[in-house]
GROMACS .gro file of C-alpha atoms in nm:
model
  204
    1ARG     CA    1  -8.100   5.414  -0.826
    2ALA     CA    2  -7.758   5.336  -0.666
    3GLN     CA    3  -7.475   5.247  -0.916
    4GLU     CA    4  -7.343   4.914  -0.918
    5GLU     CA    5  -7.021   4.837  -0.807
    6GLU     CA    6  -6.764   4.651  -1.047
    7PRO     CA    7  -6.662   4.341  -0.958
    8VAL     CA    8  -6.303   4.320  -0.810
    9ALA     CA    9  -6.091   4.020  -0.926
   10PRO     CA   10  -5.951   3.840  -0.606
   11VAL     CA   11  -5.606   3.924  -0.503
   12SER     CA   12  -5.414   3.572  -0.502
   13ASP     CA   13  -5.140   3.525  -0.237
   14PRO     CA   14  -4.782   3.563  -0.387
   15PRO     CA   15  -4.593   3.229  -0.462
   16ALA     CA   16  -4.433   3.055  -0.182
   17ARG     CA   17  -4.078   3.026  -0.238
   18PRO     CA   18  -3.912   2.720  -0.191
   19ALA     CA   19  -3.787   2.617   0.123
   20ARG     CA   20  -3.399   2.599   0.185
   21PRO     CA   21  -3.278   2.267   0.215
   22PRO     CA   22  -3.149   2.211   0.564
   23PRO     CA   23  -2.783   2.297   0.640
   24PRO     CA   24  -2.543   1.983   0.613
   25THR     CA   25  -2.468   1.822   0.953
   26PRO     CA   26  -2.115   1.799   1.058
   27ASN     CA   27  -2.068   1.443   0.957
   28ALA     CA   28  -2.218   1.493   0.618
   29GLY     CA   29  -1.997   1.524   0.296
   30PRO     CA   30  -1.719   1.357   0.104
   31GLY     CA   31  -1.439   1.206   0.307
   32ARG     CA   32  -1.633   1.171   0.680
   33ASP     CA   33  -1.645   0.827   0.806
   34MET     CA   34  -1.543   0.710   0.443
   35LYS     CA   35  -1.414   0.346   0.459
   36PRO     CA   36  -1.028   0.265   0.372
   37ASP     CA   37  -1.158   0.059   0.019
   38GLU     CA   38  -1.385   0.360  -0.056
   39ALA     CA   39  -1.073   0.594  -0.027
   40VAL     CA   40  -0.915   0.386  -0.262
   41LYS     CA   41  -1.176   0.394  -0.515
   42VAL     CA   42  -1.206   0.786  -0.528
   43LEU     CA   43  -0.847   0.841  -0.521
   44ALA     CA   44  -0.819   0.585  -0.800
   45ARG     CA   45  -1.090   0.759  -0.997
   46LEU     CA   46  -0.930   1.103  -0.958
   47ALA     CA   47  -0.548   1.011  -1.002
   48PRO     CA   48  -0.494   0.746  -1.294
   49ASN     CA   49  -0.118   0.735  -1.195
   50PHE     CA   50  -0.214   0.641  -0.832
   51LYS     CA   51  -0.466   0.370  -1.005
   52LYS     CA   52  -0.167   0.229  -1.168
   53SER     CA   53   0.048   0.260  -0.880
   54TRP     CA   54  -0.231   0.066  -0.690
   55VAL     CA   55  -0.270  -0.209  -0.918
   56GLN     CA   56   0.111  -0.261  -0.937
   57TYR     CA   57   0.117  -0.272  -0.561
   58CYS     CA   58  -0.152  -0.530  -0.516
   59ARG     CA   59   0.019  -0.745  -0.795
   60MET     CA   60   0.345  -0.782  -0.629
   61LEU     CA   61   0.176  -0.864  -0.318
   62ARG     CA   62  -0.154  -0.980  -0.354
   63ASP     CA   63  -0.397  -1.158  -0.594
   64THR     CA   64  -0.667  -0.887  -0.621
   65SER     CA   65  -0.631  -0.490  -0.678
   66ASP     CA   66  -1.020  -0.476  -0.551
   67PRO     CA   67  -0.975  -0.291  -0.236
   68SER     CA   68  -1.312  -0.427  -0.084
   69LYS     CA   69  -1.142  -0.754  -0.090
   70LEU     CA   70  -0.834  -0.647   0.099
   71ASP     CA   71  -0.799  -0.596   0.469
   72THR     CA   72  -0.766  -0.251   0.617
   73ASP     CA   73  -0.391  -0.323   0.730
   74PHE     CA   74  -0.297  -0.373   0.363
   75ILE     CA   75  -0.459  -0.062   0.254
   76GLN     CA   76  -0.311   0.122   0.538
   77GLN     CA   77   0.043  -0.008   0.449
   78PHE     CA   78  -0.010   0.094   0.123
   79MET     CA   79  -0.061   0.447   0.219
   80ASP     CA   80   0.175   0.498   0.453
   81TYR     CA   81   0.417   0.397   0.189
   82VAL     CA   82   0.278   0.621  -0.069
   83ALA     CA   83   0.339   0.888   0.216
   84ASP     CA   84   0.696   0.804   0.278
   85LEU     CA   85   0.805   0.824  -0.083
   86ILE     CA   86   0.627   1.178  -0.110
   87GLU     CA   87   0.800   1.280   0.201
   88ALA     CA   88   1.146   1.120   0.066
   89ASP     CA   89   1.139   1.337  -0.275
   90LEU     CA   90   1.032   1.652  -0.079
   91PRO     CA   91   1.324   1.869  -0.004
   92SER     CA   92   1.456   1.910   0.336
   93GLN     CA   93   1.437   2.310   0.343
   94ASP     CA   94   1.229   2.537   0.196
   95PRO     CA   95   1.088   2.444  -0.137
   96PRO     CA   96   1.255   2.620  -0.416
   97LEU     CA   97   1.092   2.882  -0.589
   98TYR     CA   98   0.904   2.830  -0.912
   99GLY     CA   99   1.090   2.769  -1.228
  100ALA     CA  100   1.427   2.685  -1.004
  101ALA     CA  101   1.674   2.419  -1.079
  102LYS     CA  102   1.580   2.067  -0.936
  103VAL     CA  103   1.775   1.970  -0.632
  104GLN     CA  104   2.094   1.767  -0.727
  105GLN     CA  105   2.063   1.414  -0.614
  106VAL     CA  106   2.278   1.288  -0.384
  107GLN     CA  107   2.501   0.997  -0.400
  108VAL     CA  108   2.442   0.712  -0.172
  109ALA     CA  109   2.700   0.484  -0.046
  110ILE     CA  110   2.596   0.105  -0.058
  111ARG     CA  111   2.775  -0.253   0.090
  112ARG     CA  112   2.972  -0.392  -0.188
  113SER     CA  113   2.803  -0.747  -0.081
  114LEU     CA  114   2.455  -0.581  -0.192
  115ALA     CA  115   2.602  -0.449  -0.542
  116ASP     CA  116   2.724  -0.767  -0.635
  117LYS     CA  117   2.387  -0.949  -0.507
  118ILE     CA  118   2.220  -0.694  -0.767
  119ALA     CA  119   2.474  -0.766  -1.043
  120GLN     CA  120   2.425  -1.152  -0.962
  121LEU     CA  121   2.047  -1.093  -1.022
  122ASN     CA  122   2.044  -0.887  -1.329
  123GLN     CA  123   2.295  -1.161  -1.484
  124SER     CA  124   2.085  -1.456  -1.349
  125GLY     CA  125   1.843  -1.388  -1.622
  126LYS     CA  126   1.554  -1.433  -1.360
  127LEU     CA  127   1.441  -1.083  -1.371
  128GLN     CA  128   1.187  -0.948  -1.639
  129ASN     CA  129   1.342  -0.600  -1.623
  130GLU     CA  130   1.654  -0.443  -1.521
  131LEU     CA  131   1.723  -0.361  -1.121
  132ARG     CA  132   1.888  -0.032  -1.129
  133LEU     CA  133   2.115   0.034  -0.864
  134GLU     CA  134   2.077   0.411  -0.856
  135ALA     CA  135   1.694   0.333  -0.824
  136VAL     CA  136   1.715   0.142  -0.479
  137ALA     CA  137   2.036   0.210  -0.342
  138LYS     CA  138   1.876   0.500  -0.126
  139HIS     CA  139   1.605   0.247  -0.021
  140LEU     CA  140   1.889  -0.071   0.081
  141ALA     CA  141   2.121   0.140   0.264
  142LYS     CA  142   1.877   0.235   0.522
  143LEU     CA  143   1.857  -0.094   0.619
  144ASP     CA  144   2.154  -0.313   0.808
  145GLU     CA  145   2.306  -0.572   0.536
  146GLU     CA  146   2.145  -0.855   0.692
  147ARG     CA  147   1.766  -0.741   0.612
  148ALA     CA  148   1.889  -0.555   0.299
  149LEU     CA  149   2.029  -0.878   0.177
  150GLN     CA  150   1.669  -1.061   0.271
  151VAL     CA  151   1.540  -0.811   0.063
  152LEU     CA  152   1.691  -0.915  -0.279
  153THR     CA  153   1.671  -1.252  -0.184
  154LEU     CA  154   1.311  -1.234  -0.158
  155LEU     CA  155   1.313  -1.057  -0.501
  156GLU     CA  156   1.490  -1.340  -0.651
  157LYS     CA  157   1.203  -1.606  -0.501
  158PHE     CA  158   0.938  -1.403  -0.682
  159SER     CA  159   1.106  -1.328  -0.959
  160LYS     CA  160   0.829  -1.452  -1.167
  161GLN     CA  161   0.575  -1.234  -1.049
  162VAL     CA  162   0.724  -0.935  -1.028
  163GLN     CA  163   0.754  -0.706  -1.325
  164ASP     CA  164   0.917  -0.437  -1.198
  165PRO     CA  165   1.191  -0.522  -0.966
  166ASN     CA  166   1.289  -0.176  -0.873
  167GLU     CA  167   0.929  -0.077  -0.723
  168PHE     CA  168   0.920  -0.430  -0.536
  169VAL     CA  169   1.263  -0.352  -0.365
  170ARG     CA  170   1.171  -0.006  -0.276
  171ILE     CA  171   0.831  -0.119  -0.115
  172GLN     CA  172   1.002  -0.418   0.064
  173ALA     CA  173   1.284  -0.207   0.192
  174THR     CA  174   1.048   0.032   0.311
  175LEU     CA  175   0.844  -0.237   0.528
  176GLU     CA  176   1.178  -0.361   0.636
  177GLY     CA  177   1.299  -0.030   0.740
  178ARG     CA  178   0.973   0.002   0.969
  179ARG     CA  179   1.005  -0.329   1.124
  180GLN     CA  180   1.390  -0.252   1.210
  181GLN     CA  181   1.307   0.094   1.341
  182ALA     CA  182   1.017  -0.069   1.556
  183GLU     CA  183   1.304  -0.290   1.709
  184LEU     CA  184   1.534  -0.030   1.778
  185ASP     CA  185   1.244   0.149   1.957
  186VAL     CA  186   1.209  -0.163   2.203
  187VAL     CA  187   1.555  -0.217   2.247
  188ARG     CA  188   1.652   0.162   2.310
  189PRO     CA  189   1.483   0.193   2.629
  190VAL     CA  190   1.604  -0.146   2.789
  191SER     CA  191   1.967  -0.029   2.693
  192GLN     CA  192   1.919   0.305   2.878
  193ALA     CA  193   1.780   0.181   3.158
  194ARG     CA  194   2.060  -0.054   3.239
  195ARG     CA  195   2.300   0.245   3.198
  196LEU     CA  196   2.139   0.435   3.462
  197PRO     CA  197   2.348   0.438   3.782
  198ARG     CA  198   2.245   0.232   4.063
  199ALA     CA  199   2.139   0.413   4.382
  200SER     CA  200   2.422   0.358   4.642
  201ALA     CA  201   2.286   0.222   5.005
  202PRO     CA  202   2.250   0.497   5.278
  203ALA     CA  203   2.558   0.526   5.481
  204PRO     CA  204   2.468   0.369   5.813
   0.00000   0.00000   0.00000
């Protein structure tokens, strides 16, 4: 009698490995095609000081600090202003080594009319806080006298709404500086063209 074979347990296939997620597309990821108002919200979550500056900036110039309710030009203007402040604070030469002494502040000369206007504003009692000459001199000195006085006059006009007059003057002076430079860029090519020598008529 033939010996009966023992039943063999069926061999199951090994469990399938989970499929790998597809590689991210080039346009995916944070920061890609992000709208300006979304960028402000992200930066506000990451940096409390950024959020504080943004809210203060909006209070001086708009009725709301919700970036989704503000136009793109306003947000871009704020970003440019922040970039200008960072660039102004960076040393012009190679950055100092860690632990080195801070760069000594350079005194800035300012017109007497501007200094008198600042003193007048502080003595008027209209400002909610003191307008410090050393805090705004560098920004006002970049403007011509008329534009700088316009900035201070604007501060006087909105003094009841402005909590920090120093920040207000720095912002407005930066904006006026851009307008001043834009006008110079337009006038300069015209004046250079006028100085070009005229071609003389050929001799007969």
